[in-house]
PDB file of C-alpha atoms in Angstrom:
ATOM      1  CA  GLN A  14     -37.200   6.201 -66.711  1.00 89.00           C
ATOM      2  CA  VAL A  15     -39.321   7.343 -63.744  1.00 92.00           C
ATOM      3  CA  GLN A  16     -38.046   9.700 -61.059  1.00 95.00           C
ATOM      4  CA  LEU A  17     -39.654   9.889 -57.631  1.00 96.00           C
ATOM      5  CA  VAL A  18     -39.195  12.596 -54.962  1.00 96.00           C
ATOM      6  CA  GLU A  19     -40.682  12.289 -51.486  1.00 96.00           C
ATOM      7  CA  SER A  20     -41.459  15.157 -49.100  1.00 96.00           C
ATOM      8  CA  GLY A  21     -43.398  15.843 -45.913  1.00 97.00           C
ATOM      9  CA  GLY A  22     -41.463  13.946 -43.270  1.00 97.00           C
ATOM     10  CA  GLY A  23     -40.603  15.376 -39.901  1.00 97.00           C
ATOM     11  CA  LEU A  24     -40.776  15.018 -36.127  1.00 98.00           C
ATOM     12  CA  VAL A  25     -44.186  14.665 -34.446  1.00 98.00           C
ATOM     13  CA  GLN A  26     -45.590  13.665 -31.067  1.00 98.00           C
ATOM     14  CA  ALA A  27     -47.371  10.360 -30.639  1.00 98.00           C
ATOM     15  CA  GLY A  28     -50.995  10.741 -31.747  1.00 98.00           C
ATOM     16  CA  GLY A  29     -50.102  13.415 -34.298  1.00 98.00           C
ATOM     17  CA  SER A  30     -50.375  13.428 -38.078  1.00 98.00           C
ATOM     18  CA  LEU A  31     -48.177  13.855 -41.153  1.00 98.00           C
ATOM     19  CA  ARG A  32     -48.898  13.825 -44.853  1.00 98.00           C
ATOM     20  CA  LEU A  33     -46.201  12.511 -47.174  1.00 98.00           C
ATOM     21  CA  SER A  34     -46.089  13.362 -50.878  1.00 98.00           C
ATOM     22  CA  CYS A  35     -44.279  11.643 -53.741  1.00 96.00           C
ATOM     23  CA  ALA A  36     -43.952  13.462 -57.059  1.00 95.00           C
ATOM     24  CA  ALA A  37     -43.278  11.386 -60.131  1.00 94.00           C
ATOM     25  CA  SER A  38     -41.687  12.539 -63.370  1.00 93.00           C
ATOM     26  CA  GLY A  39     -40.408  10.982 -66.581  1.00 92.00           C
ATOM     27  CA  ARG A  40     -42.316   8.106 -68.153  1.00 86.00           C
ATOM     28  CA  THR A  41     -45.178   8.356 -65.689  1.00 82.00           C
ATOM     29  CA  PHE A  42     -47.631   6.931 -68.256  1.00 78.00           C
ATOM     30  CA  SER A  43     -45.932   3.554 -67.827  1.00 80.00           C
ATOM     31  CA  ILE A  44     -46.678   3.325 -64.055  1.00 80.00           C
ATOM     32  CA  TYR A  45     -49.170   0.617 -63.072  1.00 85.00           C
ATOM     33  CA  ARG A  46     -48.918   0.699 -59.271  1.00 90.00           C
ATOM     34  CA  MET A  47     -47.310   2.920 -56.606  1.00 93.00           C
ATOM     35  CA  GLY A  48     -46.524   2.113 -53.012  1.00 95.00           C
ATOM     36  CA  TRP A  49     -45.096   3.297 -49.730  1.00 97.00           C
ATOM     37  CA  PHE A  50     -42.507   1.336 -47.791  1.00 98.00           C
ATOM     38  CA  ARG A  51     -40.589   2.116 -44.626  1.00 98.00           C
ATOM     39  CA  GLN A  52     -37.322   1.073 -43.044  1.00 98.00           C
ATOM     40  CA  ALA A  53     -36.544   1.483 -39.343  1.00 96.00           C
ATOM     41  CA  PRO A  54     -32.971   1.349 -37.943  1.00 90.00           C
ATOM     42  CA  GLU A  55     -31.567  -2.172 -37.993  1.00 90.00           C
ATOM     43  CA  LYS A  56     -34.672  -3.499 -39.796  1.00 93.00           C
ATOM     44  CA  GLY A  57     -35.503  -4.494 -43.358  1.00 93.00           C
ATOM     45  CA  ARG A  58     -37.730  -2.556 -45.707  1.00 95.00           C
ATOM     46  CA  GLU A  59     -41.399  -3.015 -44.739  1.00 96.00           C
ATOM     47  CA  PHE A  60     -44.514  -2.700 -46.891  1.00 97.00           C
ATOM     48  CA  VAL A  61     -46.927   0.028 -45.813  1.00 98.00           C
ATOM     49  CA  ALA A  62     -49.508   0.646 -48.536  1.00 97.00           C
ATOM     50  CA  THR A  63     -50.064   0.407 -52.289  1.00 95.00           C
ATOM     51  CA  ILE A  64     -52.441   1.894 -54.848  1.00 94.00           C
ATOM     52  CA  SER A  65     -53.144   1.142 -58.492  1.00 91.00           C
ATOM     53  CA  TRP A  66     -52.508   4.151 -60.663  1.00 86.00           C
ATOM     54  CA  SER A  67     -55.548   3.921 -62.912  1.00 86.00           C
ATOM     55  CA  GLY A  68     -58.253   2.437 -60.664  1.00 86.00           C
ATOM     56  CA  GLY A  69     -57.135   3.671 -57.259  1.00 89.00           C
ATOM     57  CA  ASN A  70     -57.475   0.261 -55.592  1.00 92.00           C
ATOM     58  CA  THR A  71     -55.695   0.251 -52.234  1.00 95.00           C
ATOM     59  CA  TYR A  72     -54.167  -2.284 -49.850  1.00 95.00           C
ATOM     60  CA  TYR A  73     -52.599  -1.695 -46.434  1.00 97.00           C
ATOM     61  CA  ALA A  74     -50.324  -3.491 -44.029  1.00 97.00           C
ATOM     62  CA  ASP A  75     -52.173  -4.647 -40.908  1.00 97.00           C
ATOM     63  CA  SER A  76     -50.003  -2.414 -38.749  1.00 97.00           C
ATOM     64  CA  VAL A  77     -51.331   0.799 -40.375  1.00 98.00           C
ATOM     65  CA  LYS A  78     -54.940  -0.099 -41.281  1.00 97.00           C
ATOM     66  CA  GLY A  79     -57.370   2.502 -39.987  1.00 97.00           C
ATOM     67  CA  ARG A  80     -54.600   5.044 -39.404  1.00 98.00           C
ATOM     68  CA  PHE A  81     -52.927   5.591 -42.804  1.00 98.00           C
ATOM     69  CA  THR A  82     -54.560   6.465 -46.135  1.00 98.00           C
ATOM     70  CA  ILE A  83     -52.859   6.219 -49.514  1.00 97.00           C
ATOM     71  CA  SER A  84     -54.215   8.318 -52.392  1.00 96.00           C
ATOM     72  CA  ARG A  85     -53.138   9.711 -55.730  1.00 93.00           C
ATOM     73  CA  ASP A  86     -53.645  12.712 -58.004  1.00 92.00           C
ATOM     74  CA  ASN A  87     -53.004  11.412 -61.507  1.00 84.00           C
ATOM     75  CA  ALA A  88     -53.190  14.899 -63.061  1.00 88.00           C
ATOM     76  CA  LYS A  89     -50.250  15.984 -60.847  1.00 89.00           C
ATOM     77  CA  ASN A  90     -48.423  12.646 -61.000  1.00 90.00           C
ATOM     78  CA  THR A  91     -48.399  12.568 -57.208  1.00 94.00           C
ATOM     79  CA  VAL A  92     -49.135   9.915 -54.563  1.00 95.00           C
ATOM     80  CA  PHE A  93     -49.854  10.760 -50.921  1.00 97.00           C
ATOM     81  CA  LEU A  94     -49.711   8.998 -47.575  1.00 98.00           C
ATOM     82  CA  GLN A  95     -51.862  10.558 -44.876  1.00 98.00           C
ATOM     83  CA  MET A  96     -50.638   9.260 -41.519  1.00 98.00           C
ATOM     84  CA  ASN A  97     -52.883   9.772 -38.457  1.00 98.00           C
ATOM     85  CA  SER A  98     -52.624   8.549 -34.854  1.00 98.00           C
ATOM     86  CA  LEU A  99     -48.903   8.114 -35.262  1.00 98.00           C
ATOM     87  CA  LYS A 100     -47.064   5.793 -32.863  1.00 98.00           C
ATOM     88  CA  PRO A 101     -43.373   5.651 -31.925  1.00 97.00           C
ATOM     89  CA  GLU A 102     -43.133   2.339 -33.775  1.00 96.00           C
ATOM     90  CA  ASP A 103     -43.982   4.212 -36.994  1.00 98.00           C
ATOM     91  CA  THR A 104     -40.567   5.906 -36.802  1.00 98.00           C
ATOM     92  CA  ALA A 105     -38.661   5.060 -40.021  1.00 98.00           C
ATOM     93  CA  VAL A 106     -37.457   6.351 -43.340  1.00 98.00           C
ATOM     94  CA  TYR A 107     -40.415   6.251 -45.691  1.00 98.00           C
ATOM     95  CA  TYR A 108     -39.882   5.466 -49.361  1.00 98.00           C
ATOM     96  CA  CYS A 109     -42.125   5.931 -52.371  1.00 97.00           C
ATOM     97  CA  ALA A 110     -41.920   3.298 -55.121  1.00 96.00           C
ATOM     98  CA  ALA A 111     -43.384   2.727 -58.572  1.00 94.00           C
ATOM     99  CA  LYS A 112     -44.028  -0.553 -60.376  1.00 92.00           C
ATOM    100  CA  LEU A 113     -44.365  -1.173 -64.111  1.00 88.00           C
ATOM    101  CA  GLY A 114     -46.471  -4.001 -65.459  1.00 77.00           C
ATOM    102  CA  THR A 115     -49.791  -5.409 -64.215  1.00 73.00           C
ATOM    103  CA  SER A 116     -49.162  -7.703 -61.221  1.00 77.00           C
ATOM    104  CA  TRP A 117     -50.082  -6.968 -57.617  1.00 80.00           C
ATOM    105  CA  THR A 118     -47.270  -7.195 -55.092  1.00 87.00           C
ATOM    106  CA  THR A 119     -46.087  -5.953 -51.685  1.00 91.00           C
ATOM    107  CA  ARG A 120     -42.477  -7.099 -52.136  1.00 93.00           C
ATOM    108  CA  PRO A 121     -39.902  -4.294 -52.372  1.00 93.00           C
ATOM    109  CA  GLY A 122     -37.837  -6.210 -54.928  1.00 92.00           C
ATOM    110  CA  ASP A 123     -40.773  -6.203 -57.393  1.00 93.00           C
ATOM    111  CA  TYR A 124     -40.902  -2.395 -57.630  1.00 93.00           C
ATOM    112  CA  ASP A 125     -38.922  -0.755 -60.369  1.00 93.00           C
ATOM    113  CA  TYR A 126     -38.229   2.798 -59.186  1.00 95.00           C
ATOM    114  CA  TRP A 127     -37.585   4.315 -55.771  1.00 97.00           C
ATOM    115  CA  GLY A 128     -37.384   7.731 -54.215  1.00 97.00           C
ATOM    116  CA  GLN A 129     -34.621   8.916 -51.869  1.00 97.00           C
ATOM    117  CA  GLY A 130     -36.760   8.546 -48.723  1.00 97.00           C
ATOM    118  CA  THR A 131     -38.044  10.960 -46.099  1.00 97.00           C
ATOM    119  CA  GLN A 132     -37.511  10.593 -42.348  1.00 98.00           C
ATOM    120  CA  VAL A 133     -40.520  10.263 -40.032  1.00 98.00           C
ATOM    121  CA  THR A 134     -39.815  10.394 -36.297  1.00 98.00           C
ATOM    122  CA  VAL A 135     -42.580   9.953 -33.706  1.00 98.00           C
ATOM    123  CA  SER A 136     -41.759  10.796 -30.109  1.00 97.00           C
ATOM    124  CA  SER A 137     -43.519   9.309 -27.097  1.00 92.00           C
TER     125      SER A 137
END
């Protein structure tokens, strides 16, 4: 099993920044890819960013390109999401996820483990 715990959410003004962290434990050696997703009220879970655990290859949703950066620290089994130039439409619960296997995907249903989520609220 893999356990994921997110932290770093909060309330910020539009244009501000937050850095989310996701600490992984358990069978972390089996992780191939990690990602960040978000879910706003009355909306489905939306892909934000993903990173391969070994190579560090990244991919972003168009809505966050140029503003968000995903990174990882393999020695600490931690993935980060640096969020800059935040907008009110970024308000959501942000979830960290881990995927086993080798395929690339942005679909939430293809990820195997999920954290509890952390709330990000951006005021105008």
